[in-house]
Coordinates of C-alpha atoms in Angstrom, one line a residue:
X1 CA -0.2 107.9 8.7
X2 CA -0.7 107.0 5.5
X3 CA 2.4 107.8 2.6
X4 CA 2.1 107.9 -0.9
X5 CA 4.5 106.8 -3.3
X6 CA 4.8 107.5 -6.9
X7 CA 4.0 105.1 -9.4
X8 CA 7.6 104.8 -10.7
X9 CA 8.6 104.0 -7.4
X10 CA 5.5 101.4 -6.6
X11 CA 4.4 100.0 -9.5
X12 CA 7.2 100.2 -12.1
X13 CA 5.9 99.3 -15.4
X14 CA 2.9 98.5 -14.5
X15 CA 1.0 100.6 -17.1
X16 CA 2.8 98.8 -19.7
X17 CA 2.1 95.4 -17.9
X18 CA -1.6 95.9 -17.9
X19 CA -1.9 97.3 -21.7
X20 CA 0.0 94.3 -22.7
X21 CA -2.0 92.1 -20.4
X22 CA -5.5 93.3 -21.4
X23 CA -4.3 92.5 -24.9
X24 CA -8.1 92.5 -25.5
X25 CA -8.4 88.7 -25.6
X26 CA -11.3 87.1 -28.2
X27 CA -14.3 86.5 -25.6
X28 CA -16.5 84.0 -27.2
X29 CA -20.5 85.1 -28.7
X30 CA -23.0 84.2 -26.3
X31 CA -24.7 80.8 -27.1
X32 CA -28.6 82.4 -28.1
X33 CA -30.2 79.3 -28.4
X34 CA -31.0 77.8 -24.6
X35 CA -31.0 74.0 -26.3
X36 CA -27.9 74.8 -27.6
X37 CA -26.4 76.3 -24.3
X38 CA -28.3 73.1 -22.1
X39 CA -26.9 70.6 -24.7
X40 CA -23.7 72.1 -23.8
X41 CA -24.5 72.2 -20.3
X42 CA -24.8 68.2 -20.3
X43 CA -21.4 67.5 -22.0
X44 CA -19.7 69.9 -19.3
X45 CA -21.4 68.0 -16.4
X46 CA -20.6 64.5 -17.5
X47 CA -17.1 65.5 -18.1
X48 CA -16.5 66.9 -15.0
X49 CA -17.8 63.6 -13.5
X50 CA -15.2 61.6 -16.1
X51 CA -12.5 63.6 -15.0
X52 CA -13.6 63.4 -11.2
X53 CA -13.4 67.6 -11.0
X54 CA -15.4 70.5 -9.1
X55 CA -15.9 73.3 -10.8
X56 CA -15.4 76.8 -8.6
X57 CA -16.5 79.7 -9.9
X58 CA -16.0 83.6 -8.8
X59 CA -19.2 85.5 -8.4
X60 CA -17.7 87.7 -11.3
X61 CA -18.0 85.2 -13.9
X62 CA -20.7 84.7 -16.7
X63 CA -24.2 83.6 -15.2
X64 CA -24.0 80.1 -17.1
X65 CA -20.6 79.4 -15.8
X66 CA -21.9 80.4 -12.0
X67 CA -25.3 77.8 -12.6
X68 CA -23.5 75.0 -14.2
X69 CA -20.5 75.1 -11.0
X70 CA -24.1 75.0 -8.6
X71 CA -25.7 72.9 -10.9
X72 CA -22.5 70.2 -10.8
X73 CA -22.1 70.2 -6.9
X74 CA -19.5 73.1 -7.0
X75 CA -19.5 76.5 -5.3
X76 CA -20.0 79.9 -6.3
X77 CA -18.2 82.4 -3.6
X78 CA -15.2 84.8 -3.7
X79 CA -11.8 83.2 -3.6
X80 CA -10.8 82.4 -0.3
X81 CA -14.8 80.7 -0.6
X82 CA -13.5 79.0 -3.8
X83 CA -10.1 77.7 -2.6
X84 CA -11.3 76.2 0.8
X85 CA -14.2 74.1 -1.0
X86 CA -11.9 73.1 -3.9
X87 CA -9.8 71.7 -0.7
X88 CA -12.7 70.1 0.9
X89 CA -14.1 68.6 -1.5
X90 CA -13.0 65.1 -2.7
X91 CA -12.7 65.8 -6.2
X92 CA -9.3 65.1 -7.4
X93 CA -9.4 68.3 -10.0
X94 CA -10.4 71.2 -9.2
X95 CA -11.4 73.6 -11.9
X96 CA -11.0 77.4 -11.0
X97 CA -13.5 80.0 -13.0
X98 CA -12.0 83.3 -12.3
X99 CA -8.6 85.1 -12.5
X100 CA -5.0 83.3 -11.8
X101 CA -4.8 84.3 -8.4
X102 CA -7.8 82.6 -7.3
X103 CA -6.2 79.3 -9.5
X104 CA -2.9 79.9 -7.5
X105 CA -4.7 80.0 -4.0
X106 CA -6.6 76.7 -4.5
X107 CA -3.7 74.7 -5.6
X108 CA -1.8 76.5 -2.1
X109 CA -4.8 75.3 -0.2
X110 CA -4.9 71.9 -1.9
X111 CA -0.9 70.9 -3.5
X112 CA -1.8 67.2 -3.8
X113 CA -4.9 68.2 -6.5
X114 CA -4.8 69.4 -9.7
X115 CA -5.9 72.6 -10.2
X116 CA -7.1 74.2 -13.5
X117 CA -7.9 77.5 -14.5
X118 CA -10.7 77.6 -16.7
X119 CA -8.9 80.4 -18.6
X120 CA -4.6 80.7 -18.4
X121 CA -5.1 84.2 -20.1
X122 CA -7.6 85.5 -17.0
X123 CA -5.3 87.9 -14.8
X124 CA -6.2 91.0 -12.4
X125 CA -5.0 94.3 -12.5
X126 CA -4.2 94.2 -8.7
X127 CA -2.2 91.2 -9.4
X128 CA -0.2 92.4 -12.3
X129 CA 0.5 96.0 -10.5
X130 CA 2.5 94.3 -7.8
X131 CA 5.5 92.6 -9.5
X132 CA 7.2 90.7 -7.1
X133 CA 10.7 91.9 -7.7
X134 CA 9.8 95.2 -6.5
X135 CA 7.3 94.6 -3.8
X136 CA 10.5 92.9 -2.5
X137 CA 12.6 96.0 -2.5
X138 CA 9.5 97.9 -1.5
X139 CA 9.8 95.8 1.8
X140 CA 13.1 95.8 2.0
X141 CA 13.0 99.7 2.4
X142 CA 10.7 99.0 5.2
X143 CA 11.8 95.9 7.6
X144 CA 10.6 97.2 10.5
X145 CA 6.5 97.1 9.4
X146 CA 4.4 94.3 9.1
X147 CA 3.8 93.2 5.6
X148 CA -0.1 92.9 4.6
X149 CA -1.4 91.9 1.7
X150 CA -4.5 91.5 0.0
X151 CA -5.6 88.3 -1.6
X152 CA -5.7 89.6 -4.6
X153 CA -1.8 88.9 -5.6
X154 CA 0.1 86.1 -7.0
X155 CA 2.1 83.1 -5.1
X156 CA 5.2 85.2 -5.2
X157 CA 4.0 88.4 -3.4
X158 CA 1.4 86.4 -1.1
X159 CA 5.2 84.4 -0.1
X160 CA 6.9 87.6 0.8
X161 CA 4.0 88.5 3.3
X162 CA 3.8 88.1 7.4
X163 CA -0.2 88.0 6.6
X164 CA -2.9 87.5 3.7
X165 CA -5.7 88.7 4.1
X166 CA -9.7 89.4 2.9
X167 CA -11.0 91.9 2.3
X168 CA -13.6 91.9 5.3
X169 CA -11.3 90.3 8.0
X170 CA -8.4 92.9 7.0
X171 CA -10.0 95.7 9.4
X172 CA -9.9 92.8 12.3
X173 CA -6.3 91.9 11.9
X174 CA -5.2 95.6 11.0
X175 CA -6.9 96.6 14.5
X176 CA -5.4 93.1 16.5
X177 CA -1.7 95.0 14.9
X178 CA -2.5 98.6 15.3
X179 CA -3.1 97.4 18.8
X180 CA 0.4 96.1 19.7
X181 CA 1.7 99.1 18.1
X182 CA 2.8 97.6 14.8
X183 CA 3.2 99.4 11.5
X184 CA 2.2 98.1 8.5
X185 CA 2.8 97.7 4.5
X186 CA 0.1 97.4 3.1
X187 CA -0.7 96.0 -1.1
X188 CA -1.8 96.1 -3.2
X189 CA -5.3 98.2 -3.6
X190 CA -4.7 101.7 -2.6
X191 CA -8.4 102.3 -2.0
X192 CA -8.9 99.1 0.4
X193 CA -6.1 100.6 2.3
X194 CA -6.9 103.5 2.6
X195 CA -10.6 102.6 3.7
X196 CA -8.7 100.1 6.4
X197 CA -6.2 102.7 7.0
X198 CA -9.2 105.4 7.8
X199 CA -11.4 103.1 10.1
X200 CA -8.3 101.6 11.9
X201 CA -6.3 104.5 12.8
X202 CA -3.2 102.1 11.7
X203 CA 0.3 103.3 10.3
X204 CA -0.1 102.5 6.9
X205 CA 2.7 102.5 3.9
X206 CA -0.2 101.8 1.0
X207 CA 1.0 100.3 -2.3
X208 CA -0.4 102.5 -5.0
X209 CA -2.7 99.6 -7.0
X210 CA -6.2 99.6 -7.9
X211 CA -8.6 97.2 -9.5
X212 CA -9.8 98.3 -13.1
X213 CA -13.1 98.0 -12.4
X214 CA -14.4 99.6 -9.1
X215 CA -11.4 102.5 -9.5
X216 CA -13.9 103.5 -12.4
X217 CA -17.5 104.4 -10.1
X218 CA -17.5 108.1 -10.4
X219 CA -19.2 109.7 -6.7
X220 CA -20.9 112.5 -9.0
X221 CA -22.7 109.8 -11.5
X222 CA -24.1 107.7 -7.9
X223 CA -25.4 111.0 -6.4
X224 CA -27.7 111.2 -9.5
X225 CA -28.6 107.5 -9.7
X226 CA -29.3 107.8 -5.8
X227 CA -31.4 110.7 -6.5
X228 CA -33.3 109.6 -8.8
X229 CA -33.6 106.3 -6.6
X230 CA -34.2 107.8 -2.8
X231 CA -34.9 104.7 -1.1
X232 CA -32.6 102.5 -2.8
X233 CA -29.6 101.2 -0.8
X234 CA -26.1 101.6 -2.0
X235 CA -23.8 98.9 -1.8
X236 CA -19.9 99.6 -1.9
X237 CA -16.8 97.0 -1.8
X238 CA -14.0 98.6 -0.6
X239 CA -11.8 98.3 -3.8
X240 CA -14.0 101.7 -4.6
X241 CA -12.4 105.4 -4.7
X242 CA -13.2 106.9 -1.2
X243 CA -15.4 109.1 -2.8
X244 CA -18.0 106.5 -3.8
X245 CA -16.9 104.3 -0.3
X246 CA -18.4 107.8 1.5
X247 CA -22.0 107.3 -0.1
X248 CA -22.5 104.0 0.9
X249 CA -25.1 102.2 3.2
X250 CA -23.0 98.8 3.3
X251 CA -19.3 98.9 2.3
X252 CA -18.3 94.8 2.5
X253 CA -16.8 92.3 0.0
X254 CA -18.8 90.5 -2.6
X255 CA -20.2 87.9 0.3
X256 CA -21.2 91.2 2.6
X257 CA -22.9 92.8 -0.2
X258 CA -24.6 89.8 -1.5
X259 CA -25.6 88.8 2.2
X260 CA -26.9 92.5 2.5
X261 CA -29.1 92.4 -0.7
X262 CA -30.7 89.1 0.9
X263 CA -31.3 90.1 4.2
X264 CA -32.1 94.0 4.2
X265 CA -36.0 94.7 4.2
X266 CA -35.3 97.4 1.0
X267 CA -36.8 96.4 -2.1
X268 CA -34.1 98.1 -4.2
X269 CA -30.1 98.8 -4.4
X270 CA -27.5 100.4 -6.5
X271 CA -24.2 98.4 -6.5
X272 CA -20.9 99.1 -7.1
X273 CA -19.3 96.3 -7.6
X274 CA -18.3 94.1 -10.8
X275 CA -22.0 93.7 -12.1
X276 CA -21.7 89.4 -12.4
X277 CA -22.4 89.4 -8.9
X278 CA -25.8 90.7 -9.9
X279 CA -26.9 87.3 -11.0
X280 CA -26.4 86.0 -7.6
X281 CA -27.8 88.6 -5.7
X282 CA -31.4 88.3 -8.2
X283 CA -31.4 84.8 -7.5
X284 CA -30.9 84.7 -4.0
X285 CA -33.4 88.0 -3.3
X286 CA -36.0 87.6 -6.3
X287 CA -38.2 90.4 -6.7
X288 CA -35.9 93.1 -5.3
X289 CA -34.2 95.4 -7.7
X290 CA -30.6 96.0 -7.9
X291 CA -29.0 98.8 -10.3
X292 CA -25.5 98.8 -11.2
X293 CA -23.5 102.2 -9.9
X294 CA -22.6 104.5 -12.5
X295 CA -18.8 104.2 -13.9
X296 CA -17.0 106.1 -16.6
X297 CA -18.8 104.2 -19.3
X298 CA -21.0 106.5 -21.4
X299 CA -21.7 104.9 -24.4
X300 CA -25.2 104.7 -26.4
X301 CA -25.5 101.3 -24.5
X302 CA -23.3 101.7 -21.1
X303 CA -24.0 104.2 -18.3
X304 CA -21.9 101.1 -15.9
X305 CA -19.4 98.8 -18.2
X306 CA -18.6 97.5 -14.6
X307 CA -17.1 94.1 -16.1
X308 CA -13.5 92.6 -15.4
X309 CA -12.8 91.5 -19.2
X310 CA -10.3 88.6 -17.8
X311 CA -13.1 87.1 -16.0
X312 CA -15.6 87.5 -19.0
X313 CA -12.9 85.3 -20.6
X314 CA -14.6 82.9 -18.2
X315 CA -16.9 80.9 -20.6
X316 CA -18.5 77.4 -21.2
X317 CA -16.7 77.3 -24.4
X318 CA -13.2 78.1 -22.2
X319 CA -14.3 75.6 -20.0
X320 CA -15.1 72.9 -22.8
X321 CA -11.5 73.6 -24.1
X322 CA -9.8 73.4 -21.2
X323 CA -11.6 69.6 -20.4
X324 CA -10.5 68.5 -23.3
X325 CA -6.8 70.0 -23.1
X326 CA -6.6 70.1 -19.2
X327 CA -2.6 69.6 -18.9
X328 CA -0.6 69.3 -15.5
X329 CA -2.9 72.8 -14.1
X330 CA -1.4 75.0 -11.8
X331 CA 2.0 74.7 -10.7
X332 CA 4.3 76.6 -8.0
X333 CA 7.8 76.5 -6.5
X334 CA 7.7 74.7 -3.1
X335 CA 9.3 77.4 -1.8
X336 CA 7.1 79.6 -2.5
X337 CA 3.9 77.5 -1.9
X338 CA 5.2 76.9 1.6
X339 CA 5.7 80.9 2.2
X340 CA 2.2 81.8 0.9
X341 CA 0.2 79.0 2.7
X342 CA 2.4 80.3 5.8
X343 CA 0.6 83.7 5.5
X344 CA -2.7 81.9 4.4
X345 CA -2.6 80.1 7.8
X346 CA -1.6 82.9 10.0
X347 CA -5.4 84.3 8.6
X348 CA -7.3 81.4 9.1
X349 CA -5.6 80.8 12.6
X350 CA -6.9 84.4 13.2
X351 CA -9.9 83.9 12.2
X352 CA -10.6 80.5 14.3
X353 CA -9.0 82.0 17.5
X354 CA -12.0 84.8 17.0
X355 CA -14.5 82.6 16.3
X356 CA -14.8 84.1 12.7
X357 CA -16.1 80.5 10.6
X358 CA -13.9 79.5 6.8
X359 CA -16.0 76.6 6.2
X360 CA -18.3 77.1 3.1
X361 CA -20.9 74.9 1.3
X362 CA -22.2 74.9 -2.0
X363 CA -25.5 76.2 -1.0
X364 CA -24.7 80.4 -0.1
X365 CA -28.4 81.0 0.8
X366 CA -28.7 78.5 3.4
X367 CA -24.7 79.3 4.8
X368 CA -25.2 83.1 4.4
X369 CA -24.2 84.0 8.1
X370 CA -21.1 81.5 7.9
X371 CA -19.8 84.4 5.5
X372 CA -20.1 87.2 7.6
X373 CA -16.8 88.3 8.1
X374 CA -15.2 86.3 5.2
X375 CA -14.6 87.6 1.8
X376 CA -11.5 87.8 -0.8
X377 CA -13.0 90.4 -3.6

């Protein structure tokens, strides 16, 4: 069963939240000149030795930030990928390139390091639409479901929840509860949900969230790309409408669809997913082509403006700033650090007791199949 909720009930204010959020933040120019840019490069890298950090970076972020975390001895992945290396690696800072979510986990995962978000302004819709305050009433309506929630959310709501989970293991643990009859909250993304909800058969209360980028890939404007591109394969994450989810070849988080693109025999692809995880997927399958999936966008330039504009806030120049300011990094209530990394756990206890492997290394190509059923956003 799956119940919908208006968005005064779910996500009060939210609207407002997000236009205040988005606030359309300065993103710095582009560095044109490569010496300028691999000069630039060198500083980073021999600060992040000084300051004995890791840089982590989302596979959402800007291509330079993505080769210099690789290029240091960092990891590019989603953010459960992010968090667990920050932890296992002996770096005493870790540096976080994405959204503050992914900056909260690793400091959950690692509360004796300093963690530091590249960018403190870098947020997510998904995050923002579920306010703690009332995803805590929104539970309380409900005691007798079991309360799921995506990665995607803050500290706060991750603390109020029986389970966290990815975005690829979520149908595993949604089955293992449908199975001993539970019923289930679910937040924030309504679309995840209701793709879980679908393949699961589950009893679902969704959250009514969505991410701001894939709730923008339009099924009508695929069919055409797809048309005019008969043997490409589509690749869909789950955070899509189920409109777009229905025309899919491979529906899977960013790892899934990056692992797809390298292993699949087709020489082409249309993805629908943020496009910086393009950059990845061209250097890990060189010579195959991969399109980016129509959205609303319809500009003179832009048929796909599939970008999150808090992780284009993502730069070297934020990083530069932020190593030469870094400050205390990421901090959270013990309370609710406990109750989050409780939920974390449950997942990753999960995961172990079905042999489903959490341990990343820097190198994705050569530890592809460890991500197989692994995979925040």
């Amino acid at each position: 069963m799956t119940q919908r909720f208006p968005i005064d009930v779910c996500q009060p204010d939210s609207q407002d939240a997000l236009s205040r959020q988005i606030g359309w933040h300065e993103v710095p120019s582009p560095i044109k000149s490569q010496n300028d840019k691999a000069a630039l490069k060198q500083v980073l890298a021999t600060e992040l030795k000084a300051q004995n950090a890791v840089l982590v970076a989302h596979y959402y972020t800007d291509p330079d930030i993505q080769d210099l975390a690789l290029e240091t001895g960092g990891c590019v992945g989603d953010s459960l990928e992010m968090a667990r290396f920050g932890q296992e690696h002996k770096a005493s800072t870790v540096l976080v390139a994405g959204v503050g979510f992914m900056a909260e986990s690793a400091k959950i995962l690692s509360p004796e390091k300093r963690v530091l978000a590249v960018h403190d302004q870098a947020t997510c819709s998904l995050d923002l639409g579920c306010a703690p305050q009332d995803f805590k009433q929104f539970c309380a309506a409900h005691p007798d479901r079991e309360v799921v929630v995506y990665a995607n959310t803050g500290a706060a709501v991750k603390a109020q929840a029986d389970w966290v989970v990815t975005s690829s293991i979520a149908l595993d643990i949604v089955r293992h509860l449908h199975a001993q009859g539970k019923k289930i909250v679910w937040a924030p993304d309504r679309h995840l949900g209701a793709y879980i909800q679908k393949q699961t058969g589950a009893d679902m209360l969704l959250w009514q969230g969505s991410c701001l980028v894939h709730d923008e890939f339009k099924a009508d404007g695929l069919k055409a790309l797809m048309n005019e591109h008969p043997h490409a394969q589509v690749l869909v994450h789950p955070e899509s409408p189920a409109a777009v989810v229905a025309l899919a070849d491979v529906v899977g988080s960013t790892t899934q669809l990056l692992r797809a693109a390298v292993n699949h025999p087709a020489d082409t692809f249309i993805v629908a997913t943020d496009q910086g995880i393009l950059h990845a997927m061209r250097q890990q399958a060189p010579g195959k082509t991969f399109l980016a999936a129509p959205t609303a966008g319809e500009s003179a330039t832009c048929k796909s403006c599939a970008y999150c504009p808090w992780m284009a806030l993502n730069s070297l120049q934020a990083l530069q700033q932020r190593l030469s300011e870094p400050g205390p990094g990421i901090q959270i209530e013990p309370a609710l650090q406990q109750g989050a990394r409780r939920s974390l756990q449950r997942m990753m206890d999960f995961a172990a007791a079905h042999q489903r492997t959490l341990r990343v290394g820097a190198d994705l190509a050569q530890h592809s199949q460890q991500f197989l059923h692994v995979g925040a956003a």
